[in-house]
mmCIF file of C-alpha atoms and ligand atoms in Angstrom:
data_model
loop_
_atom_site.group_PDB
_atom_site.id
_atom_site.type_symbol
_atom_site.label_atom_id
_atom_site.label_comp_id
_atom_site.label_asym_id
_atom_site.label_seq_id
_atom_site.Cartn_x
_atom_site.Cartn_y
_atom_site.Cartn_z
ATOM 1 C CA MET A 30 -0.137 0.219 -0.200
ATOM 2 C CA LYS A 31 1.152 3.494 -0.580
ATOM 3 C CA ILE A 32 0.729 5.418 3.008
ATOM 4 C CA GLY A 33 1.009 9.118 2.718
ATOM 5 C CA CYS A 34 1.715 11.628 5.306
ATOM 6 C CA PRO A 35 1.349 15.239 4.545
ATOM 7 C CA LYS A 36 2.669 18.059 6.803
ATOM 8 C CA GLU A 37 0.034 19.396 9.426
ATOM 9 C CA ILE A 38 -1.442 22.623 8.482
ATOM 10 C CA LYS A 39 -3.817 23.585 11.336
ATOM 11 C CA PRO A 40 -2.316 26.781 13.057
ATOM 12 C CA GLN A 41 0.745 26.091 15.287
ATOM 13 C CA GLU A 42 0.181 22.548 14.779
ATOM 14 C CA PHE A 43 4.207 21.039 14.840
ATOM 15 C CA ARG A 44 2.963 17.348 15.327
ATOM 16 C CA VAL A 45 3.541 14.803 12.371
ATOM 17 C CA GLY A 46 1.425 11.565 11.838
ATOM 18 C CA MET A 47 4.162 9.236 11.258
ATOM 19 C CA THR A 48 7.767 9.165 12.967
ATOM 20 C CA PRO A 49 10.863 7.761 10.932
ATOM 21 C CA ASN A 50 10.222 4.761 13.209
ATOM 22 C CA ALA A 51 6.726 3.947 11.941
ATOM 23 C CA ALA A 52 8.104 4.651 8.582
ATOM 24 C CA MET A 53 10.454 2.218 8.906
ATOM 25 C CA GLU A 54 7.995 -0.306 10.007
ATOM 26 C CA ALA A 55 5.733 0.205 7.280
ATOM 27 C CA VAL A 56 8.669 -0.090 4.685
ATOM 28 C CA ALA A 57 9.736 -3.368 6.518
ATOM 29 C CA HIS A 58 6.075 -4.580 5.815
ATOM 30 C CA GLY A 59 6.704 -3.998 2.180
ATOM 31 C CA HIS A 60 4.567 -0.858 1.824
ATOM 32 C CA GLU A 61 5.668 2.371 0.159
ATOM 33 C CA VAL A 62 5.917 5.492 2.588
ATOM 34 C CA LEU A 63 5.365 9.081 1.029
ATOM 35 C CA ILE A 64 6.205 12.117 3.382
ATOM 36 C CA GLU A 65 5.530 15.506 2.555
ATOM 37 C CA THR A 66 8.745 17.792 2.501
ATOM 38 C CA GLY A 67 9.369 19.109 6.012
ATOM 39 C CA ALA A 68 6.550 17.112 7.511
ATOM 40 C CA GLY A 69 8.369 15.997 10.788
ATOM 41 C CA VAL A 70 10.535 19.129 11.193
ATOM 42 C CA GLY A 71 8.278 20.632 13.651
ATOM 43 C CA ALA A 72 8.615 17.771 15.737
ATOM 44 C CA GLY A 73 12.487 17.393 15.234
ATOM 45 C CA PHE A 74 12.561 14.810 12.466
ATOM 46 C CA PRO A 75 14.284 16.304 9.420
ATOM 47 C CA ASP A 76 13.504 14.616 6.038
ATOM 48 C CA ALA A 77 16.860 12.892 5.959
ATOM 49 C CA ASP A 78 15.739 10.625 8.925
ATOM 50 C CA TYR A 79 12.815 9.576 6.839
ATOM 51 C CA VAL A 80 14.822 8.979 3.705
ATOM 52 C CA ALA A 81 17.146 6.846 6.190
ATOM 53 C CA ALA A 82 14.071 4.969 7.350
ATOM 54 C CA GLY A 83 13.417 4.255 3.518
ATOM 55 C CA ALA A 84 10.618 6.794 2.698
ATOM 56 C CA ARG A 85 10.305 8.765 -0.091
ATOM 57 C CA ILE A 86 10.010 12.466 0.404
ATOM 58 C CA ILE A 87 7.247 14.480 -1.749
ATOM 59 C CA GLY A 88 7.261 17.987 -2.625
ATOM 60 C CA THR A 89 3.664 18.949 -2.090
ATOM 61 C CA ALA A 90 0.530 18.025 0.047
ATOM 62 C CA ALA A 91 -1.464 17.787 -3.406
ATOM 63 C CA GLU A 92 0.958 15.063 -4.418
ATOM 64 C CA VAL A 93 0.662 13.070 -1.302
ATOM 65 C CA PHE A 94 -3.151 13.168 -1.363
ATOM 66 C CA ALA A 95 -3.004 12.469 -4.970
ATOM 67 C CA THR A 96 -0.667 9.279 -4.706
ATOM 68 C CA ALA A 97 -1.488 7.747 -1.397
ATOM 69 C CA ASP A 98 -4.105 4.987 -0.653
ATOM 70 C CA MET A 99 -3.914 5.743 3.060
ATOM 71 C CA ILE A 100 -3.251 9.326 4.395
ATOM 72 C CA VAL A 101 -1.949 9.260 8.110
ATOM 73 C CA LYS A 102 -2.445 12.648 9.892
ATOM 74 C CA VAL A 103 -2.578 13.955 13.352
ATOM 75 C CA LYS A 104 -5.443 16.613 13.225
ATOM 76 C CA GLU A 105 -8.714 16.674 11.303
ATOM 77 C CA PRO A 106 -8.494 17.185 7.685
ATOM 78 C CA GLN A 107 -8.784 21.080 6.990
ATOM 79 C CA ALA A 108 -10.849 22.603 4.289
ATOM 80 C CA GLY A 109 -8.268 22.462 1.457
ATOM 81 C CA GLU A 110 -7.228 18.980 2.436
ATOM 82 C CA ARG A 111 -10.913 17.727 2.453
ATOM 83 C CA LYS A 112 -10.966 18.755 -0.939
ATOM 84 C CA MET A 113 -8.053 16.547 -1.787
ATOM 85 C CA LEU A 114 -9.606 13.234 -0.234
ATOM 86 C CA ARG A 115 -11.119 11.015 -2.797
ATOM 87 C CA GLU A 116 -13.335 8.078 -3.173
ATOM 88 C CA GLY A 117 -11.754 4.825 -1.726
ATOM 89 C CA GLN A 118 -8.975 6.406 0.020
ATOM 90 C CA LEU A 119 -8.418 5.729 3.752
ATOM 91 C CA LEU A 120 -7.949 8.492 6.128
ATOM 92 C CA PHE A 121 -6.408 7.576 9.591
ATOM 93 C CA THR A 122 -6.275 10.729 12.070
ATOM 94 C CA TYR A 123 -8.427 12.529 14.906
ATOM 95 C CA LEU A 124 -11.556 13.782 13.232
ATOM 96 C CA HIS A 125 -13.895 15.080 16.409
ATOM 97 C CA LEU A 126 -16.749 15.008 13.917
ATOM 98 C CA ALA A 127 -19.657 15.643 16.656
ATOM 99 C CA PRO A 128 -19.242 19.442 16.956
ATOM 100 C CA ASP A 129 -17.822 19.879 13.190
ATOM 101 C CA PRO A 130 -20.901 19.519 10.741
ATOM 102 C CA GLU A 131 -18.798 21.169 7.982
ATOM 103 C CA GLN A 132 -15.938 18.733 8.061
ATOM 104 C CA THR A 133 -18.370 15.833 8.372
ATOM 105 C CA HIS A 134 -20.630 16.903 5.167
ATOM 106 C CA ASP A 135 -17.072 17.330 3.235
ATOM 107 C CA LEU A 136 -15.825 13.987 4.537
ATOM 108 C CA LEU A 137 -19.168 12.408 3.370
ATOM 109 C CA ALA A 138 -18.844 14.065 0.111
ATOM 110 C CA SER A 139 -15.548 12.872 -0.743
ATOM 111 C CA GLY A 140 -16.382 9.341 -0.560
ATOM 112 C CA CYS A 141 -13.460 8.339 1.456
ATOM 113 C CA THR A 142 -13.072 5.861 4.303
ATOM 114 C CA ALA A 143 -12.346 7.898 7.544
ATOM 115 C CA ILE A 144 -11.018 6.143 10.726
ATOM 116 C CA ALA A 145 -11.199 8.472 13.725
ATOM 117 C CA TYR A 146 -8.380 8.114 16.428
ATOM 118 C CA GLU A 147 -10.563 9.091 19.002
ATOM 119 C CA THR A 148 -13.132 6.410 19.030
ATOM 120 C CA VAL A 149 -10.786 3.233 18.654
ATOM 121 C CA THR A 150 -11.138 1.264 21.641
ATOM 122 C CA ASP A 151 -9.435 -1.263 23.483
ATOM 123 C CA ARG A 152 -10.631 -4.343 25.697
ATOM 124 C CA SER A 153 -10.544 -2.640 28.783
ATOM 125 C CA GLY A 154 -12.919 -0.061 27.557
ATOM 126 C CA GLY A 155 -10.360 2.499 27.085
ATOM 127 C CA LEU A 156 -9.597 4.874 24.099
ATOM 128 C CA PRO A 157 -6.068 3.736 23.067
ATOM 129 C CA LEU A 158 -5.318 6.515 20.470
ATOM 130 C CA LEU A 159 -6.730 9.420 22.270
ATOM 131 C CA ALA A 160 -5.112 8.307 25.478
ATOM 132 C CA PRO A 161 -1.396 9.302 24.530
ATOM 133 C CA MET A 162 -2.841 13.055 23.801
ATOM 134 C CA SER A 163 -4.998 12.975 26.756
ATOM 135 C CA GLU A 164 -2.109 12.245 29.013
ATOM 136 C CA VAL A 165 -0.065 15.160 27.411
ATOM 137 C CA ALA A 166 -3.177 17.633 27.441
ATOM 138 C CA GLY A 167 -3.994 16.665 31.041
ATOM 139 C CA ARG A 168 -0.350 17.374 32.079
ATOM 140 C CA LEU A 169 -0.367 20.727 30.307
ATOM 141 C CA ALA A 170 -3.791 21.937 31.495
ATOM 142 C CA PRO A 171 -2.311 23.009 35.006
ATOM 143 C CA GLN A 172 0.756 24.444 33.644
ATOM 144 C CA VAL A 173 -1.369 26.849 30.901
ATOM 145 C CA GLY A 174 -3.947 27.318 33.713
ATOM 146 C CA ALA A 175 -1.194 28.532 35.934
ATOM 147 C CA TRP A 176 0.106 30.816 33.465
ATOM 148 C CA THR A 177 -3.349 32.081 32.825
ATOM 149 C CA LEU A 178 -3.783 32.878 36.538
ATOM 150 C CA GLN A 179 -0.887 35.213 36.656
ATOM 151 C CA LYS A 180 -2.205 38.735 36.725
ATOM 152 C CA ALA A 181 -0.310 40.217 33.629
ATOM 153 C CA ASN A 182 -2.668 37.409 31.636
ATOM 154 C CA GLY A 183 -5.874 38.507 33.080
ATOM 155 C CA GLY A 184 -5.626 36.156 35.843
ATOM 156 C CA ARG A 185 -6.502 36.460 39.758
ATOM 157 C CA GLY A 186 -2.807 36.627 40.626
ATOM 158 C CA VAL A 187 -2.779 33.325 42.448
ATOM 159 C CA LEU A 188 0.265 31.052 42.725
ATOM 160 C CA MET A 189 -0.601 27.215 42.558
ATOM 161 C CA GLY A 190 1.133 26.095 45.397
ATOM 162 C CA GLY A 191 0.774 29.386 47.731
ATOM 163 C CA VAL A 192 3.713 29.937 49.895
ATOM 164 C CA PRO A 193 4.250 29.366 53.651
ATOM 165 C CA GLY A 194 1.561 31.107 55.341
ATOM 166 C CA VAL A 195 -0.664 31.782 52.099
ATOM 167 C CA GLY A 196 -3.115 29.049 50.962
ATOM 168 C CA PRO A 197 -2.596 27.089 47.541
ATOM 169 C CA ALA A 198 -4.823 27.666 44.449
ATOM 170 C CA ARG A 199 -8.118 25.688 44.454
ATOM 171 C CA VAL A 200 -8.352 23.499 41.326
ATOM 172 C CA LEU A 201 -11.629 21.732 40.361
ATOM 173 C CA VAL A 202 -11.358 18.896 37.700
ATOM 174 C CA LEU A 203 -14.469 17.931 35.854
ATOM 175 C CA GLY A 204 -14.015 14.418 34.544
ATOM 176 C CA GLY A 205 -11.481 11.844 36.011
ATOM 177 C CA GLY A 206 -10.546 10.189 33.003
ATOM 178 C CA VAL A 207 -7.199 10.345 31.083
ATOM 179 C CA VAL A 208 -6.944 13.867 31.110
ATOM 180 C CA GLY A 209 -8.371 14.655 34.266
ATOM 181 C CA THR A 210 -6.276 12.080 36.312
ATOM 182 C CA HIS A 211 -3.068 13.898 34.626
ATOM 183 C CA ALA A 212 -4.256 17.372 35.217
ATOM 184 C CA ALA A 213 -5.143 16.269 38.998
ATOM 185 C CA ARG A 214 -1.592 14.649 39.293
ATOM 186 C CA ILE A 215 0.324 17.688 37.727
ATOM 187 C CA ALA A 216 -1.752 20.371 39.750
ATOM 188 C CA ALA A 217 -1.438 18.494 43.041
ATOM 189 C CA GLY A 218 2.370 18.138 42.477
ATOM 190 C CA MET A 219 2.200 21.921 41.744
ATOM 191 C CA GLY A 220 0.894 22.382 45.279
ATOM 192 C CA ALA A 221 -2.630 23.383 44.570
ATOM 193 C CA ASP A 222 -5.713 21.817 46.487
ATOM 194 C CA VAL A 223 -7.248 19.550 43.711
ATOM 195 C CA THR A 224 -10.655 18.038 43.532
ATOM 196 C CA VAL A 225 -11.805 15.666 40.809
ATOM 197 C CA LEU A 226 -15.268 15.090 39.980
ATOM 198 C CA ASP A 227 -16.457 12.229 37.677
ATOM 199 C CA ARG A 228 -19.893 10.285 37.208
ATOM 200 C CA SER A 229 -18.525 6.859 37.332
ATOM 201 C CA LEU A 230 -18.273 5.450 40.790
ATOM 202 C CA PRO A 231 -15.887 2.808 39.678
ATOM 203 C CA ARG A 232 -13.472 5.274 38.254
ATOM 204 C CA LEU A 233 -13.686 7.299 41.702
ATOM 205 C CA ARG A 234 -12.918 4.455 43.683
ATOM 206 C CA TYR A 235 -9.960 3.781 41.448
ATOM 207 C CA LEU A 236 -8.666 7.310 41.573
ATOM 208 C CA ASP A 237 -9.387 7.283 45.651
ATOM 209 C CA ASP A 238 -7.282 3.831 45.599
ATOM 210 C CA VAL A 239 -4.457 4.994 43.624
ATOM 211 C CA PHE A 240 -4.169 8.834 44.628
ATOM 212 C CA GLY A 241 -6.164 9.167 47.800
ATOM 213 C CA GLY A 242 -3.870 11.403 49.540
ATOM 214 C CA LEU A 243 -2.829 13.449 46.297
ATOM 215 C CA PHE A 244 -6.372 14.729 45.772
ATOM 216 C CA LYS A 245 -9.985 14.779 46.884
ATOM 217 C CA THR A 246 -12.867 12.962 44.632
ATOM 218 C CA GLY A 247 -16.584 13.945 44.255
ATOM 219 C CA TYR A 248 -19.570 12.437 42.520
ATOM 220 C CA SER A 249 -20.142 14.895 39.788
ATOM 221 C CA SER A 250 -23.817 16.519 40.032
ATOM 222 C CA ALA A 251 -24.941 20.024 39.270
ATOM 223 C CA GLY A 252 -25.529 20.711 43.246
ATOM 224 C CA LEU A 253 -21.775 19.619 43.997
ATOM 225 C CA LEU A 254 -20.507 21.908 41.111
ATOM 226 C CA ALA A 255 -22.645 24.675 42.419
ATOM 227 C CA GLU A 256 -20.998 24.406 45.914
ATOM 228 C CA LEU A 257 -17.554 24.013 44.692
ATOM 229 C CA LEU A 258 -17.537 26.874 41.972
ATOM 230 C CA PRO A 259 -17.195 29.718 44.087
ATOM 231 C CA GLN A 260 -14.210 28.599 45.702
ATOM 232 C CA ALA A 261 -12.431 27.523 42.518
ATOM 233 C CA ASP A 262 -9.297 29.411 41.230
ATOM 234 C CA MET A 263 -9.221 26.923 38.522
ATOM 235 C CA VAL A 264 -11.518 24.635 36.669
ATOM 236 C CA VAL A 265 -10.286 22.240 34.060
ATOM 237 C CA GLY A 266 -12.841 20.612 31.880
ATOM 238 C CA ALA A 267 -11.983 16.990 31.058
ATOM 239 C CA VAL A 268 -15.465 15.297 30.504
ATOM 240 C CA LEU A 269 -16.002 12.964 27.439
ATOM 241 C CA ILE A 270 -18.925 11.166 26.273
ATOM 242 C CA PRO A 271 -16.831 9.012 23.278
ATOM 243 C CA GLY A 272 -18.072 10.508 19.982
ATOM 244 C CA ALA A 273 -20.489 12.646 21.357
ATOM 245 C CA ALA A 274 -20.839 16.558 21.992
ATOM 246 C CA ALA A 275 -19.631 17.392 25.329
ATOM 247 C CA PRO A 276 -22.197 18.073 27.826
ATOM 248 C CA LYS A 277 -22.483 21.845 29.157
ATOM 249 C CA LEU A 278 -21.546 21.718 32.852
ATOM 250 C CA ILE A 279 -21.007 25.396 33.646
ATOM 251 C CA THR A 280 -23.407 27.975 32.203
ATOM 252 C CA ARG A 281 -22.712 31.715 31.487
ATOM 253 C CA LYS A 282 -24.701 32.611 34.312
ATOM 254 C CA GLN A 283 -22.785 30.504 36.535
ATOM 255 C CA LEU A 284 -19.486 32.207 35.808
ATOM 256 C CA GLY A 285 -21.245 35.140 37.991
ATOM 257 C CA VAL A 286 -20.431 32.820 41.152
ATOM 258 C CA MET A 287 -16.903 32.351 40.432
ATOM 259 C CA LYS A 288 -14.105 34.670 41.729
ATOM 260 C CA PRO A 289 -13.242 37.237 39.093
ATOM 261 C CA GLY A 290 -9.779 36.247 37.300
ATOM 262 C CA SER A 291 -10.675 32.555 37.971
ATOM 263 C CA VAL A 292 -9.423 30.376 34.989
ATOM 264 C CA LEU A 293 -11.677 27.689 33.066
ATOM 265 C CA VAL A 294 -9.138 25.449 31.014
ATOM 266 C CA ASP A 295 -11.548 23.571 28.650
ATOM 267 C CA VAL A 296 -9.612 20.508 27.270
ATOM 268 C CA ALA A 297 -12.864 18.994 25.850
ATOM 269 C CA ILE A 298 -13.140 21.809 23.540
ATOM 270 C CA ASP A 299 -12.261 19.312 20.591
ATOM 271 C CA GLN A 300 -15.776 17.725 21.230
ATOM 272 C CA GLY A 301 -17.020 21.245 21.504
ATOM 273 C CA GLY A 302 -16.357 22.147 25.070
ATOM 274 C CA CYS A 303 -17.994 21.469 28.361
ATOM 275 C CA PHE A 304 -18.731 25.283 29.268
ATOM 276 C CA GLU A 305 -21.361 27.207 27.724
ATOM 277 C CA THR A 306 -19.208 30.124 27.036
ATOM 278 C CA SER A 307 -16.339 28.052 25.447
ATOM 279 C CA ARG A 308 -15.047 28.753 22.210
ATOM 280 C CA ALA A 309 -12.064 27.009 20.357
ATOM 281 C CA THR A 310 -8.936 29.282 20.256
ATOM 282 C CA THR A 311 -5.341 28.619 18.899
ATOM 283 C CA HIS A 312 -1.571 28.430 20.567
ATOM 284 C CA GLN A 313 -1.250 31.732 19.077
ATOM 285 C CA ASP A 314 -4.156 33.389 20.906
ATOM 286 C CA PRO A 315 -4.978 30.751 23.517
ATOM 287 C CA ILE A 316 -6.876 32.880 26.123
ATOM 288 C CA TYR A 317 -9.869 35.152 26.153
ATOM 289 C CA GLU A 318 -12.092 36.542 28.997
ATOM 290 C CA VAL A 319 -16.050 36.477 29.589
ATOM 291 C CA ASP A 320 -17.645 37.992 32.473
ATOM 292 C CA GLY A 321 -14.269 38.461 34.274
ATOM 293 C CA ILE A 322 -13.356 34.763 33.893
ATOM 294 C CA MET A 323 -10.596 33.926 31.885
ATOM 295 C CA HIS A 324 -10.795 30.830 29.358
ATOM 296 C CA TYR A 325 -8.232 28.809 27.518
ATOM 297 C CA CYS A 326 -9.662 26.712 24.628
ATOM 298 C CA VAL A 327 -6.910 25.480 22.559
ATOM 299 C CA ALA A 328 -8.152 22.483 20.611
ATOM 300 C CA ASN A 329 -4.732 21.160 19.869
ATOM 301 C CA MET A 330 -2.889 21.545 23.111
ATOM 302 C CA PRO A 331 -0.548 18.456 22.472
ATOM 303 C CA GLY A 332 0.730 20.449 19.497
ATOM 304 C CA ALA A 333 2.722 22.676 22.044
ATOM 305 C CA VAL A 334 5.104 19.740 23.008
ATOM 306 C CA ALA A 335 5.191 18.588 19.513
ATOM 307 C CA ARG A 336 8.410 16.246 19.923
ATOM 308 C CA THR A 337 6.894 14.550 23.069
ATOM 309 C CA SER A 338 3.539 14.220 21.775
ATOM 310 C CA THR A 339 4.546 13.044 18.285
ATOM 311 C CA LEU A 340 6.453 10.292 19.721
ATOM 312 C CA ALA A 341 3.707 9.163 22.151
ATOM 313 C CA LEU A 342 1.171 9.209 19.514
ATOM 314 C CA GLY A 343 3.208 7.206 16.884
ATOM 315 C CA ASN A 344 3.862 4.744 19.716
ATOM 316 C CA ALA A 345 0.122 4.282 19.875
ATOM 317 C CA THR A 346 -1.038 4.340 16.219
ATOM 318 C CA MET A 347 1.918 2.250 14.743
ATOM 319 C CA PRO A 348 0.041 -1.171 15.092
ATOM 320 C CA PHE A 349 -3.218 -0.005 13.907
ATOM 321 C CA MET A 350 -1.665 1.746 10.985
ATOM 322 C CA LEU A 351 0.208 -1.599 10.236
ATOM 323 C CA ALA A 352 -2.964 -3.820 10.356
ATOM 324 C CA LEU A 353 -4.749 -1.077 7.806
ATOM 325 C CA ALA A 354 -2.085 -1.249 5.342
ATOM 326 C CA ASP A 355 -1.278 -4.836 5.862
ATOM 327 C CA LYS A 356 -5.004 -6.050 5.590
ATOM 328 C CA GLY A 357 -6.732 -3.188 4.220
ATOM 329 C CA TRP A 358 -9.503 -1.274 6.219
ATOM 330 C CA LYS A 359 -12.207 -4.003 5.376
ATOM 331 C CA ARG A 360 -10.159 -6.904 6.795
ATOM 332 C CA ALA A 361 -8.378 -5.128 9.443
ATOM 333 C CA CYS A 362 -11.680 -3.990 10.998
ATOM 334 C CA ALA A 363 -13.614 -7.298 10.222
ATOM 335 C CA GLU A 364 -10.795 -8.787 12.391
ATOM 336 C CA ASP A 365 -10.769 -6.261 15.407
ATOM 337 C CA PRO A 366 -13.878 -4.605 16.654
ATOM 338 C CA HIS A 367 -11.833 -2.413 18.458
ATOM 339 C CA LEU A 368 -10.486 -0.627 15.103
ATOM 340 C CA LEU A 369 -13.743 -1.128 13.689
ATOM 341 C CA ALA A 370 -15.084 1.231 16.461
ATOM 342 C CA GLY A 371 -12.892 4.090 14.887
ATOM 343 C CA LEU A 372 -15.096 3.860 11.561
ATOM 344 C CA ASN A 373 -16.891 7.063 11.387
ATOM 345 C CA VAL A 374 -17.311 7.520 7.529
ATOM 346 C CA HIS A 375 -17.525 4.993 4.723
ATOM 347 C CA ALA A 376 -18.177 5.779 0.820
ATOM 348 C CA GLY A 377 -20.791 8.702 1.825
ATOM 349 C CA GLN A 378 -22.312 7.048 4.920
ATOM 350 C CA LEU A 379 -21.705 8.168 8.496
ATOM 351 C CA THR A 380 -20.911 4.958 10.553
ATOM 352 C CA TYR A 381 -20.838 6.480 13.966
ATOM 353 C CA ALA A 382 -24.226 6.583 16.047
ATOM 354 C CA ALA A 383 -23.149 9.492 18.345
ATOM 355 C CA VAL A 384 -21.964 11.648 15.786
ATOM 356 C CA GLY A 385 -25.117 11.158 13.942
ATOM 357 C CA GLU A 386 -27.223 11.900 17.037
ATOM 358 C CA ALA A 387 -25.180 15.314 17.330
ATOM 359 C CA LEU A 388 -25.484 16.025 13.977
ATOM 360 C CA GLY A 389 -29.064 14.935 12.933
ATOM 361 C CA ILE A 390 -27.686 12.516 10.313
ATOM 362 C CA ALA A 391 -28.814 8.935 9.758
ATOM 363 C CA THR A 392 -25.911 6.257 10.364
ATOM 364 C CA VAL A 393 -25.271 3.016 9.163
ATOM 365 C CA ASP A 394 -24.097 0.103 11.871
ATOM 366 C CA PRO A 395 -20.315 -0.360 10.633
ATOM 367 C CA LYS A 396 -20.788 -4.131 11.100
ATOM 368 C CA THR A 397 -23.004 -4.367 8.271
ATOM 369 C CA LEU A 398 -20.026 -2.812 5.936
ATOM 370 C CA VAL A 399 -17.531 -5.546 6.912
ATOM 371 C CA ALA A 400 -19.861 -8.572 7.231
HETATM 372 N N1 NAI B 513 -7.977 19.935 23.685
HETATM 373 C C1 NAI B 513 -7.167 19.214 23.231
HETATM 374 O O1 NAI B 513 -5.866 19.345 22.922
HETATM 375 C C2 NAI B 513 -7.116 17.764 23.839
HETATM 376 C C3 NAI B 513 -8.434 17.276 24.078
HETATM 377 N N2 NAI B 513 -8.860 16.169 24.559
HETATM 378 C C4 NAI B 513 -9.936 15.910 24.905
HETATM 379 O O2 NAI B 513 -10.387 15.841 26.422
HETATM 380 C C5 NAI B 513 -11.528 15.074 26.551
HETATM 381 C C6 NAI B 513 -11.316 14.156 27.706
HETATM 382 O O3 NAI B 513 -10.423 12.768 27.049
HETATM 383 P P1 NAI B 513 -10.227 11.745 27.986
HETATM 384 O O4 NAI B 513 -9.582 12.001 29.412
HETATM 385 O O5 NAI B 513 -9.335 10.804 27.128
HETATM 386 O O6 NAI B 513 -11.560 10.804 28.169
HETATM 387 P P2 NAI B 513 -11.946 9.811 29.125
HETATM 388 O O7 NAI B 513 -12.864 9.041 28.485
HETATM 389 O O8 NAI B 513 -10.451 9.074 29.605
HETATM 390 O O9 NAI B 513 -12.498 10.670 30.625
HETATM 391 C C7 NAI B 513 -13.754 11.405 30.321
HETATM 392 C C8 NAI B 513 -14.173 11.207 31.991
HETATM 393 O O10 NAI B 513 -15.231 12.063 31.866
HETATM 394 C C9 NAI B 513 -16.470 11.365 32.716
HETATM 395 N N3 NAI B 513 -17.515 12.308 32.347
HETATM 396 C C10 NAI B 513 -18.567 12.071 31.591
HETATM 397 N N4 NAI B 513 -19.517 13.086 31.815
HETATM 398 C C11 NAI B 513 -19.277 13.298 32.960
HETATM 399 C C12 NAI B 513 -19.827 14.595 33.733
HETATM 400 N N5 NAI B 513 -21.231 14.814 33.486
HETATM 401 N N6 NAI B 513 -19.017 14.942 35.135
HETATM 402 C C13 NAI B 513 -18.057 14.400 35.364
HETATM 403 N N7 NAI B 513 -17.750 13.567 34.611
HETATM 404 C C14 NAI B 513 -18.121 13.111 33.580
HETATM 405 C C15 NAI B 513 -16.388 10.143 32.275
HETATM 406 O O11 NAI B 513 -16.828 9.029 33.532
HETATM 407 C C16 NAI B 513 -14.965 9.628 32.265
HETATM 408 O O12 NAI B 513 -14.048 9.093 33.436
HETATM 409 C C17 NAI B 513 -12.090 14.559 25.565
HETATM 410 O O13 NAI B 513 -12.878 15.360 24.666
HETATM 411 C C18 NAI B 513 -10.713 14.661 24.383
HETATM 412 O O14 NAI B 513 -11.236 14.475 23.076
HETATM 413 C C19 NAI B 513 -7.921 15.053 24.709
HETATM 414 C C20 NAI B 513 -6.604 15.463 24.148
HETATM 415 C C21 NAI B 513 -6.251 16.802 23.541
HETATM 416 C C1 PYR B 514 -6.869 14.616 20.862
HETATM 417 C C2 PYR B 514 -6.722 15.837 19.965
HETATM 418 O O1 PYR B 514 -7.548 16.153 19.308
HETATM 419 C C3 PYR B 514 -5.252 16.335 19.872
HETATM 420 O O2 PYR B 514 -4.336 15.852 20.304
HETATM 421 O O3 PYR B 514 -5.049 17.388 18.920
HETATM 422 MG MG1 MG B 515 -10.025 19.639 16.571
#
């Protein structure tokens, strides 16, 4: 198979879909790997590393899209990239379709087959291709939140760990999955007073068993949130209902009970965000203020630490990328229900129920496509 990896074009996105090691594995499996010139530079991988791995360097994204049977990326295809997708072509990347009707319609119109990293599952009910980036974004969230809390950036002027004689910042984490757990660990490590809310009791039990002394846990409800919100200096939005639009947990009206200069970090923004006042921002212009409350809503946070993120993502995607290349999407998905869970679009049909519900589009059961 011809596997193509274009350079990412989303603003300030420095990750790349294939590492030189991934390219080397694919070549060893008998595939041809086409990398757009400079695709890996932002993550510290010059073209020469890919050439040494046996890949071919291609001058433009247009040539990569025109030649490859499978496109491997990081971020959802941007409008110009979507125009280059074609019938029968396989796209393997993050998509986040539920909050993005335009992208969904373009993918359906292209006739391509699109497998979304964020909905591929594993045996334990986890999301193995989202997890590495959730680890990164979770660990970044207190770091960017702490920066936003600084007075010059619009924040309350509160130091995460406080100092002897002055108490620490209070951090509330909504959702105790991968993002939430990593955010809580780092915030607690910075010395903040941290509480994690989740709706899953097994998850809360796990967090209490493993991190009992480090942070507190609470069962997520509107009542408990209303109680904790006025005390919080920082709230991290880390909830997820896989594939679906994020539930709005904090309304604009509720900003009024928060302390002026408090910070909302909405990591769930890629699924539409879990605060009513969230709108996606970029690394170039990451924060804004609504009713005195600072918001950080960057939809591709891991791009800020492109090298760490590219390596972490590559570790997770490689076996799936190889299965797709070796077997073709149909057999690979027929043999692996977890990979089939990643199928969102095929030949003009939407195949992911939660996306269909969010966007009001009829879906087909992906199992019927591989039977
Ligand atoms: N902005 C960015 O750059 C990035 C964003 N993300 C996003 O972060 C979000 C979280 O991802 P993960 O932690 O990997 O998901 P996860 O599935 O590991 O965790 C989500 C948690 O939310 C909980 N939850 C669901 N509804 C809730 C509610 N109403 N109240 C409290 N908890 C609730 C679930 O029980 C689960 O424990 C996703 O939308 C993901 O796409 C992930 C990586 C990068
Ligand atoms: C998960 C995601 O959207 C990202 O890493 O950018
Ligand atoms: Mg996105």
